[in-house]
mmCIF file of C-alpha atoms and ligand atoms in Angstrom:
data_model
loop_
_atom_site.group_PDB
_atom_site.id
_atom_site.type_symbol
_atom_site.label_atom_id
_atom_site.label_comp_id
_atom_site.label_asym_id
_atom_site.label_seq_id
_atom_site.Cartn_x
_atom_site.Cartn_y
_atom_site.Cartn_z
ATOM 1 C CA UNK B 78 100.796 96.898 133.535
ATOM 2 C CA UNK B 79 97.138 97.698 134.176
ATOM 3 C CA UNK B 80 96.430 94.457 135.994
ATOM 4 C CA UNK B 81 95.407 96.152 139.230
ATOM 5 C CA UNK B 82 92.754 98.215 137.440
ATOM 6 C CA UNK B 83 91.681 95.227 135.470
ATOM 7 C CA UNK B 84 90.320 93.410 138.476
ATOM 8 C CA UNK B 85 87.671 96.042 139.050
ATOM 9 C CA UNK B 86 86.803 96.313 135.377
ATOM 10 C CA UNK B 87 86.655 92.565 134.922
ATOM 11 C CA UNK B 88 84.665 92.064 138.071
ATOM 12 C CA UNK B 89 82.165 94.572 136.691
ATOM 13 C CA UNK B 90 82.033 92.772 133.350
ATOM 14 C CA UNK B 91 81.771 89.375 135.036
ATOM 15 C CA UNK B 92 78.879 90.619 137.185
ATOM 16 C CA UNK B 93 77.170 91.941 134.057
ATOM 17 C CA UNK B 94 77.892 88.631 132.367
ATOM 18 C CA UNK B 95 76.615 86.566 135.291
ATOM 19 C CA UNK B 96 73.465 88.657 135.759
ATOM 20 C CA UNK B 97 72.755 88.340 132.068
ATOM 21 C CA UNK B 98 72.468 92.050 131.555
ATOM 22 C CA UNK B 99 75.433 92.247 129.270
ATOM 23 C CA UNK B 100 74.063 95.439 127.722
ATOM 24 C CA UNK B 101 76.638 96.707 125.299
ATOM 25 C CA UNK B 102 78.566 93.492 125.739
ATOM 26 C CA UNK B 103 75.800 91.640 123.910
ATOM 27 C CA UNK B 104 76.711 93.400 120.671
ATOM 28 C CA UNK B 105 80.399 92.882 121.202
ATOM 29 C CA UNK B 106 80.425 89.306 119.992
ATOM 30 C CA UNK B 107 80.856 86.114 121.893
ATOM 31 C CA UNK B 108 84.345 86.668 123.330
ATOM 32 C CA UNK B 109 85.784 84.578 126.098
ATOM 33 C CA UNK B 110 85.973 86.873 129.145
ATOM 34 C CA UNK B 111 89.323 86.933 130.899
ATOM 35 C CA UNK B 112 88.278 85.132 134.055
ATOM 36 C CA UNK B 113 89.658 87.135 136.966
ATOM 37 C CA UNK B 114 87.549 85.026 139.332
ATOM 38 C CA UNK B 115 89.554 81.834 138.829
ATOM 39 C CA UNK B 116 92.794 83.813 138.795
ATOM 40 C CA UNK B 117 93.626 81.874 135.625
ATOM 41 C CA UNK B 118 96.369 83.703 133.747
ATOM 42 C CA UNK B 119 97.191 85.929 136.726
ATOM 43 C CA UNK B 120 100.528 87.605 136.051
ATOM 44 C CA UNK B 121 100.370 86.630 132.376
ATOM 45 C CA UNK B 122 100.620 89.189 129.620
ATOM 46 C CA UNK B 123 97.125 89.419 128.190
ATOM 47 C CA UNK B 124 96.970 89.529 124.393
ATOM 48 C CA UNK B 125 93.831 90.260 122.372
ATOM 49 C CA UNK B 126 94.345 88.855 118.866
ATOM 50 C CA UNK B 127 91.885 89.680 116.073
ATOM 51 C CA UNK B 128 92.452 87.130 113.300
ATOM 52 C CA UNK B 129 90.811 87.459 109.854
ATOM 53 C CA UNK B 130 89.274 84.012 109.489
ATOM 54 C CA UNK B 131 90.183 80.504 108.339
ATOM 55 C CA UNK B 132 89.906 81.039 104.566
ATOM 56 C CA UNK B 133 93.130 79.366 103.516
ATOM 57 C CA UNK B 134 95.913 76.933 104.425
ATOM 58 C CA UNK B 135 98.100 79.981 104.946
ATOM 59 C CA UNK B 136 95.619 81.480 107.409
ATOM 60 C CA UNK B 137 95.360 78.294 109.438
ATOM 61 C CA UNK B 138 99.169 78.126 109.715
ATOM 62 C CA UNK B 139 99.213 81.799 110.731
ATOM 63 C CA UNK B 140 96.593 81.219 113.428
ATOM 64 C CA UNK B 141 98.435 78.150 114.737
ATOM 65 C CA UNK B 142 101.669 80.149 114.936
ATOM 66 C CA UNK B 143 99.990 82.690 117.235
ATOM 67 C CA UNK B 144 98.130 80.156 119.366
ATOM 68 C CA UNK B 145 101.274 78.089 119.958
ATOM 69 C CA UNK B 146 103.387 81.171 120.709
ATOM 70 C CA UNK B 147 100.964 83.051 122.961
ATOM 71 C CA UNK B 148 100.441 80.119 125.339
ATOM 72 C CA UNK B 149 100.269 80.148 129.136
ATOM 73 C CA UNK B 150 103.540 78.158 129.202
ATOM 74 C CA UNK B 151 105.103 81.173 127.495
ATOM 75 C CA UNK B 152 103.592 83.569 130.026
ATOM 76 C CA UNK B 153 100.624 84.748 127.990
ATOM 77 C CA UNK B 154 96.852 84.754 128.263
ATOM 78 C CA UNK B 155 95.451 84.840 124.715
ATOM 79 C CA UNK B 156 92.003 86.166 123.838
ATOM 80 C CA UNK B 157 91.522 84.930 120.272
ATOM 81 C CA UNK B 158 88.787 86.245 117.971
ATOM 82 C CA UNK B 159 88.147 84.792 114.474
ATOM 83 C CA UNK B 160 86.389 87.476 112.393
ATOM 84 C CA UNK B 161 85.126 85.039 109.721
ATOM 85 C CA UNK B 162 86.463 87.428 107.049
ATOM 86 C CA UNK B 163 84.299 90.341 108.215
ATOM 87 C CA UNK B 164 85.800 93.705 109.142
ATOM 88 C CA UNK B 165 82.874 94.555 111.421
ATOM 89 C CA UNK B 166 83.706 91.506 113.530
ATOM 90 C CA UNK B 167 87.267 92.745 113.891
ATOM 91 C CA UNK B 168 86.029 96.158 115.015
ATOM 92 C CA UNK B 169 83.799 94.489 117.631
ATOM 93 C CA UNK B 170 86.664 92.271 118.796
ATOM 94 C CA UNK B 171 89.010 95.232 119.272
ATOM 95 C CA UNK B 172 86.361 97.112 121.285
ATOM 96 C CA UNK B 173 85.888 93.994 123.375
ATOM 97 C CA UNK B 174 89.622 93.754 124.002
ATOM 98 C CA UNK B 175 89.608 97.405 125.114
ATOM 99 C CA UNK B 176 86.718 96.709 127.497
ATOM 100 C CA UNK B 177 88.655 93.805 128.939
ATOM 101 C CA UNK B 178 91.764 95.996 129.268
ATOM 102 C CA UNK B 179 94.127 93.570 127.541
ATOM 103 C CA UNK B 180 97.811 94.473 127.676
ATOM 104 C CA UNK B 181 98.317 94.357 123.888
ATOM 105 C CA UNK B 182 96.115 94.124 120.820
ATOM 106 C CA UNK B 183 97.375 92.210 117.784
ATOM 107 C CA UNK B 184 95.393 92.921 114.620
ATOM 108 C CA UNK B 185 95.593 91.310 111.179
ATOM 109 C CA UNK B 186 93.438 93.845 109.272
ATOM 110 C CA UNK B 187 91.345 92.175 106.583
ATOM 111 C CA UNK B 188 91.476 95.334 104.439
ATOM 112 C CA UNK B 189 93.706 98.397 104.660
ATOM 113 C CA UNK B 190 91.081 101.062 105.455
ATOM 114 C CA UNK B 191 88.475 101.753 108.170
ATOM 115 C CA UNK B 192 90.665 101.419 111.274
ATOM 116 C CA UNK B 193 91.343 105.006 112.423
ATOM 117 C CA UNK B 194 88.454 105.319 114.903
ATOM 118 C CA UNK B 195 88.886 101.980 116.663
ATOM 119 C CA UNK B 196 92.671 102.284 116.862
ATOM 120 C CA UNK B 197 92.198 105.764 118.356
ATOM 121 C CA UNK B 198 89.991 104.143 121.032
ATOM 122 C CA UNK B 199 92.759 101.627 121.754
ATOM 123 C CA UNK B 200 95.292 104.436 121.979
ATOM 124 C CA UNK B 201 93.023 106.425 124.321
ATOM 125 C CA UNK B 202 92.783 103.287 126.480
ATOM 126 C CA UNK B 203 96.592 103.096 126.567
ATOM 127 C CA UNK B 204 96.686 99.706 124.799
ATOM 128 C CA UNK B 205 99.508 99.239 122.243
ATOM 129 C CA UNK B 206 98.401 97.784 118.872
ATOM 130 C CA UNK B 207 100.702 95.533 116.854
ATOM 131 C CA UNK B 208 99.726 94.941 113.207
ATOM 132 C CA UNK B 209 100.633 91.494 111.850
ATOM 133 C CA UNK B 210 100.499 90.209 108.266
ATOM 134 C CA UNK B 211 98.270 92.695 106.445
ATOM 135 C CA UNK B 212 98.608 96.452 106.817
ATOM 136 C CA UNK B 213 96.233 99.172 108.048
ATOM 137 C CA UNK B 214 96.357 102.576 106.347
ATOM 138 C CA UNK B 215 95.686 105.146 109.100
ATOM 139 C CA UNK B 216 96.113 108.939 109.098
ATOM 140 C CA UNK B 217 98.138 108.869 112.317
ATOM 141 C CA UNK B 218 100.934 106.268 112.339
ATOM 142 C CA UNK B 219 101.056 106.595 116.118
ATOM 143 C CA UNK B 220 97.839 104.555 116.235
ATOM 144 C CA UNK B 221 99.902 101.379 115.915
ATOM 145 C CA UNK B 222 103.204 100.498 117.520
ATOM 146 C CA UNK B 223 104.596 98.502 114.584
ATOM 147 C CA UNK B 224 103.749 96.173 111.675
ATOM 148 C CA UNK B 225 105.274 92.743 110.884
ATOM 149 C CA UNK B 226 104.646 91.003 107.581
ATOM 150 C CA UNK B 227 105.564 90.370 103.972
ATOM 151 C CA UNK B 228 106.564 92.764 101.250
ATOM 152 C CA UNK B 229 103.580 91.985 99.046
ATOM 153 C CA UNK B 230 104.658 94.358 96.275
ATOM 154 C CA UNK B 231 108.006 92.558 96.076
ATOM 155 C CA UNK B 232 106.219 89.191 95.954
ATOM 156 C CA UNK B 233 104.201 90.382 92.926
ATOM 157 C CA UNK B 234 107.248 91.911 91.227
ATOM 158 C CA UNK B 235 109.324 88.746 91.696
ATOM 159 C CA UNK B 236 106.494 86.681 90.226
ATOM 160 C CA UNK B 237 106.523 88.924 87.146
ATOM 161 C CA UNK B 238 110.274 88.656 86.817
ATOM 162 C CA UNK B 239 110.104 84.888 87.167
ATOM 163 C CA UNK B 240 107.493 84.721 84.368
ATOM 164 C CA UNK B 241 109.656 86.932 82.133
ATOM 165 C CA UNK B 242 112.655 84.589 82.534
ATOM 166 C CA UNK B 243 110.485 81.487 82.152
ATOM 167 C CA UNK B 244 109.036 82.701 78.850
ATOM 168 C CA UNK B 245 112.458 83.753 77.561
ATOM 169 C CA UNK B 246 113.869 80.283 78.354
ATOM 170 C CA UNK B 247 110.986 78.848 76.331
ATOM 171 C CA UNK B 248 111.762 81.131 73.405
ATOM 172 C CA UNK B 249 108.432 82.928 73.973
ATOM 173 C CA UNK B 250 109.954 86.225 75.067
ATOM 174 C CA UNK B 251 108.281 88.141 72.223
ATOM 175 C CA UNK B 252 105.053 86.238 71.533
ATOM 176 C CA UNK B 253 101.671 87.526 72.799
ATOM 177 C CA UNK B 254 101.045 86.102 76.282
ATOM 178 C CA UNK B 255 97.428 86.089 77.509
ATOM 179 C CA UNK B 256 97.144 86.391 81.299
ATOM 180 C CA UNK B 257 94.297 86.267 83.822
ATOM 181 C CA UNK B 258 94.585 87.058 87.534
ATOM 182 C CA UNK B 259 92.688 85.583 90.480
ATOM 183 C CA UNK B 260 92.954 88.415 92.989
ATOM 184 C CA UNK B 261 92.747 88.061 96.744
ATOM 185 C CA UNK B 262 90.323 89.937 99.003
ATOM 186 C CA UNK B 263 89.980 93.335 97.307
ATOM 187 C CA UNK B 264 91.548 96.116 99.365
ATOM 188 C CA UNK B 265 93.721 93.782 101.421
ATOM 189 C CA UNK B 266 97.417 94.661 101.442
ATOM 190 C CA UNK B 267 98.253 91.185 100.106
ATOM 191 C CA UNK B 268 95.999 91.747 97.084
ATOM 192 C CA UNK B 269 97.076 95.355 96.530
ATOM 193 C CA UNK B 270 100.783 94.581 96.760
ATOM 194 C CA UNK B 271 100.755 91.440 94.617
ATOM 195 C CA UNK B 272 98.569 93.050 91.926
ATOM 196 C CA UNK B 273 100.662 96.229 91.773
ATOM 197 C CA UNK B 274 104.009 94.426 91.938
ATOM 198 C CA UNK B 275 103.099 92.127 89.044
ATOM 199 C CA UNK B 276 101.603 95.071 87.136
ATOM 200 C CA UNK B 277 104.964 96.866 87.223
ATOM 201 C CA UNK B 278 106.550 93.974 85.263
ATOM 202 C CA UNK B 279 103.478 93.671 82.996
ATOM 203 C CA UNK B 280 104.124 97.254 81.868
ATOM 204 C CA UNK B 281 107.706 96.277 80.963
ATOM 205 C CA UNK B 282 106.438 93.532 78.603
ATOM 206 C CA UNK B 283 104.232 94.994 75.873
ATOM 207 C CA UNK B 284 103.586 91.505 74.429
ATOM 208 C CA UNK B 285 101.791 90.519 77.657
ATOM 209 C CA UNK B 286 98.019 90.986 77.606
ATOM 210 C CA UNK B 287 96.166 91.038 80.946
ATOM 211 C CA UNK B 288 92.773 89.739 79.824
ATOM 212 C CA UNK B 289 91.021 90.247 83.156
ATOM 213 C CA UNK B 290 91.539 90.328 86.929
ATOM 214 C CA UNK B 291 88.823 89.208 89.352
ATOM 215 C CA UNK B 292 88.746 88.484 93.071
ATOM 216 C CA UNK B 293 88.376 84.940 94.377
ATOM 217 C CA UNK B 294 88.627 86.323 97.938
ATOM 218 C CA UNK B 295 91.538 83.962 98.755
ATOM 219 C CA UNK B 296 89.136 80.977 98.934
ATOM 220 C CA UNK B 297 89.261 77.826 96.782
ATOM 221 C CA UNK B 298 85.596 77.631 95.760
ATOM 222 C CA UNK B 299 85.540 81.236 94.553
ATOM 223 C CA UNK B 300 88.870 80.724 92.774
ATOM 224 C CA UNK B 301 87.347 77.810 90.877
ATOM 225 C CA UNK B 302 84.220 79.800 90.045
ATOM 226 C CA UNK B 303 86.174 82.761 88.653
ATOM 227 C CA UNK B 304 88.486 80.444 86.687
ATOM 228 C CA UNK B 305 85.434 78.723 85.141
ATOM 229 C CA UNK B 306 84.220 82.160 84.038
ATOM 230 C CA UNK B 307 87.665 82.975 82.571
ATOM 231 C CA UNK B 308 87.731 79.675 80.650
ATOM 232 C CA UNK B 309 84.213 80.298 79.307
ATOM 233 C CA UNK B 310 85.122 83.833 78.305
ATOM 234 C CA UNK B 311 88.649 83.588 76.864
ATOM 235 C CA UNK B 312 89.638 81.026 74.248
ATOM 236 C CA UNK B 313 93.351 81.576 74.723
ATOM 237 C CA UNK B 314 94.728 81.778 78.285
ATOM 238 C CA UNK B 315 98.471 81.191 78.639
ATOM 239 C CA UNK B 316 99.077 82.176 82.289
ATOM 240 C CA UNK B 317 97.044 82.292 85.506
ATOM 241 C CA UNK B 318 98.336 84.514 88.301
ATOM 242 C CA UNK B 319 96.661 83.300 91.495
ATOM 243 C CA UNK B 320 97.199 85.551 94.511
ATOM 244 C CA UNK B 321 97.094 82.604 96.898
ATOM 245 C CA UNK B 322 97.359 78.829 96.799
ATOM 246 C CA UNK B 323 93.774 77.996 97.699
ATOM 247 C CA UNK B 324 92.458 79.899 94.685
ATOM 248 C CA UNK B 325 95.131 78.132 92.607
ATOM 249 C CA UNK B 326 93.712 74.770 93.746
ATOM 250 C CA UNK B 327 90.319 75.926 92.514
ATOM 251 C CA UNK B 328 91.825 77.073 89.206
ATOM 252 C CA UNK B 329 93.495 73.687 88.682
ATOM 253 C CA UNK B 330 90.153 71.918 89.203
ATOM 254 C CA UNK B 331 88.420 74.274 86.755
ATOM 255 C CA UNK B 332 91.128 73.910 84.087
ATOM 256 C CA UNK B 333 91.155 70.118 84.321
ATOM 257 C CA UNK B 334 87.334 69.953 84.327
ATOM 258 C CA UNK B 335 87.415 71.981 81.096
ATOM 259 C CA UNK B 336 89.626 69.311 79.546
ATOM 260 C CA UNK B 337 92.692 71.552 79.529
ATOM 261 C CA UNK B 338 96.045 71.088 81.268
ATOM 262 C CA UNK B 339 98.146 73.332 83.509
ATOM 263 C CA UNK B 340 101.685 73.433 84.889
ATOM 264 C CA UNK B 341 105.110 73.196 83.223
ATOM 265 C CA UNK B 342 103.923 70.608 80.671
ATOM 266 C CA UNK B 343 100.420 72.049 80.266
ATOM 267 C CA UNK B 344 98.777 74.688 78.055
ATOM 268 C CA UNK B 345 98.256 77.081 80.982
ATOM 269 C CA UNK B 346 101.057 78.113 83.357
ATOM 270 C CA UNK B 347 100.044 78.762 86.987
ATOM 271 C CA UNK B 348 101.943 81.130 89.239
ATOM 272 C CA UNK B 349 100.729 81.214 92.830
ATOM 273 C CA UNK B 350 101.530 82.843 96.202
ATOM 274 C CA UNK B 351 101.891 81.467 99.748
ATOM 275 C CA UNK B 352 103.956 78.306 99.025
ATOM 276 C CA UNK B 353 101.887 76.123 101.352
ATOM 277 C CA UNK B 354 102.825 72.464 101.633
ATOM 278 C CA UNK B 355 99.774 71.458 99.591
ATOM 279 C CA UNK B 356 100.789 73.814 96.797
ATOM 280 C CA UNK B 357 104.324 72.431 96.668
ATOM 281 C CA UNK B 358 102.688 69.016 96.378
ATOM 282 C CA UNK B 359 100.707 70.284 93.349
ATOM 283 C CA UNK B 360 103.980 71.585 91.915
ATOM 284 C CA UNK B 361 105.537 68.165 92.438
ATOM 285 C CA UNK B 362 102.554 66.743 90.504
ATOM 286 C CA UNK B 363 103.254 69.190 87.659
ATOM 287 C CA UNK B 364 100.184 71.408 88.158
ATOM 288 C CA UNK B 365 101.816 74.654 89.359
ATOM 289 C CA UNK B 366 104.819 76.313 87.687
ATOM 290 C CA UNK B 367 106.057 78.616 90.458
ATOM 291 C CA UNK B 368 105.000 79.692 93.930
ATOM 292 C CA UNK B 369 106.057 82.810 95.866
ATOM 293 C CA UNK B 370 106.391 82.248 99.581
ATOM 294 C CA UNK B 371 104.474 84.282 102.107
ATOM 295 C CA UNK B 372 105.596 83.414 105.620
ATOM 296 C CA UNK B 373 102.655 82.824 108.030
ATOM 297 C CA UNK B 374 104.796 82.002 111.066
ATOM 298 C CA UNK B 375 104.641 85.497 112.575
ATOM 299 C CA UNK B 376 103.806 84.475 116.172
ATOM 300 C CA UNK B 377 107.407 84.322 117.452
ATOM 301 C CA UNK B 378 108.285 87.684 115.849
ATOM 302 C CA UNK B 379 105.292 89.370 117.486
ATOM 303 C CA UNK B 380 106.153 87.765 120.832
ATOM 304 C CA UNK B 381 109.702 89.160 120.592
ATOM 305 C CA UNK B 382 108.180 92.599 120.010
ATOM 306 C CA UNK B 383 105.916 92.267 123.054
ATOM 307 C CA UNK B 384 108.869 91.223 125.219
ATOM 308 C CA UNK B 385 110.825 94.280 124.052
ATOM 309 C CA UNK B 386 107.866 96.570 124.754
ATOM 310 C CA UNK B 387 107.529 95.035 128.218
ATOM 311 C CA UNK B 388 111.090 96.186 128.865
ATOM 312 C CA UNK B 389 110.396 99.594 127.282
ATOM 313 C CA UNK B 390 112.869 98.808 124.516
ATOM 314 C CA UNK B 391 112.379 100.453 121.081
ATOM 315 C CA UNK B 392 110.932 98.365 118.227
ATOM 316 C CA UNK B 393 111.192 98.904 114.461
ATOM 317 C CA UNK B 394 108.006 100.410 113.017
ATOM 318 C CA UNK B 395 108.018 98.214 109.890
ATOM 319 C CA UNK B 396 109.467 94.682 110.009
ATOM 320 C CA UNK B 397 109.504 92.524 106.845
ATOM 321 C CA UNK B 398 109.868 88.746 106.988
ATOM 322 C CA UNK B 399 112.323 87.025 104.651
ATOM 323 C CA UNK B 400 110.762 85.011 101.818
ATOM 324 C CA UNK B 401 111.782 82.696 98.998
ATOM 325 C CA UNK B 402 110.083 81.227 95.941
ATOM 326 C CA UNK B 403 109.840 77.711 94.530
ATOM 327 C CA UNK B 404 109.626 76.236 91.038
ATOM 328 C CA UNK B 405 110.008 72.859 89.389
ATOM 329 C CA UNK B 406 113.730 73.351 88.786
ATOM 330 C CA UNK B 407 114.262 72.766 92.518
ATOM 331 C CA UNK B 408 114.471 69.606 94.660
ATOM 332 C CA UNK B 409 110.889 69.959 95.923
ATOM 333 C CA UNK B 410 110.851 66.614 97.780
ATOM 334 C CA UNK B 411 113.789 67.759 99.901
ATOM 335 C CA UNK B 412 112.305 71.227 100.413
ATOM 336 C CA UNK B 413 108.982 69.748 101.525
ATOM 337 C CA UNK B 414 110.696 67.555 104.131
ATOM 338 C CA UNK B 415 111.652 70.646 106.103
ATOM 339 C CA UNK B 416 108.586 72.825 105.560
ATOM 340 C CA UNK B 417 106.843 73.997 108.751
ATOM 341 C CA UNK B 418 103.571 74.738 106.888
HETATM 342 C C1 GZL K 768 99.090 87.138 103.070
HETATM 343 C C2 GZL K 768 97.795 86.746 103.720
HETATM 344 C C3 GZL K 768 96.893 86.157 102.703
HETATM 345 C C4 GZL K 768 97.418 84.852 102.110
HETATM 346 C C5 GZL K 768 96.147 84.130 101.904
HETATM 347 O O1 GZL K 768 99.945 87.649 103.999
HETATM 348 O O2 GZL K 768 97.166 87.863 104.312
HETATM 349 O O3 GZL K 768 95.647 85.861 103.339
HETATM 350 O O4 GZL K 768 98.148 85.032 100.934
HETATM 351 C C6 GZL K 768 95.425 84.451 103.188
HETATM 352 O O5 GZL K 768 96.269 82.737 101.726
HETATM 353 O O6 GZL K 768 94.100 84.114 103.103
HETATM 354 ZN ZN1 ZN K 769 98.042 83.259 74.044
#
């Protein structure tokens, strides 16, 4: 642990902070400094966590999972930075964590590219980086210790397979099926994986027509806006693939405002991703046909990894979480009773 060295570094930063001449610090964003003066968190493992934002129900559950896991009761001191969906804020946060000599950096990279330089700086500073949720494509895999998250490609593929079975059961296995897709943040591993996974099944069904795919950036308002455009542009839409629940909520509002209906008894089927509690409620109300789970509760898994690293134990480089899916054939009321998010 670098705690001994940290005192000097933090004292220096605190002096800068107190004298107002924060110099480079100024540009580093408004991070809470680890307060060596009060001795708060002394002996704790210091974690710098760069979170993407608060764009969705899923994201808020993900953030809560980390905040409740990396608590002082559990022996941690958490420096939490919300990037408000901007990569440059994540880069600043990571450089701030390096300055403050945290013990570990946890990064949920908003998009897959643009991380090599800053992760090299973390490596040069001897700070292990754990990737959680989304993935970072870097030239040197040694720039991160491991990654924990979902198999987004598999989520997209399973959604395609579900749709294939659903249409067959309806006797529509051979009729033309007109599809639109609300994509997530372009370049994020969740968007890339879900789009490509579904596309694999699309290619296996020549009667499926993908009318258009557009990003709603995982947020509800944009999802509604893009769905309004789709409804204005295409007379015949049979299926909406929404790459997260919050965009699906926006799509439902747009479809109903256009005087159309969605869900198992509607004109337009909706297939969504995340399986948040609110989405299962929409399914219960007959507005969503199927939802593919994406588990946000990654805090405990990342904590287990940190504990192993503290004891110099090996950790798996890539660790997938287990995930299910839900549709209206299931006992949703019972499922919702036990849902943690
Ligand atoms: C997926 C996660 C995505 C969710 C969205 O792991 O990165 O970001 O699907 C969230 O709801 O905004
Ligand atoms: Zn059609």
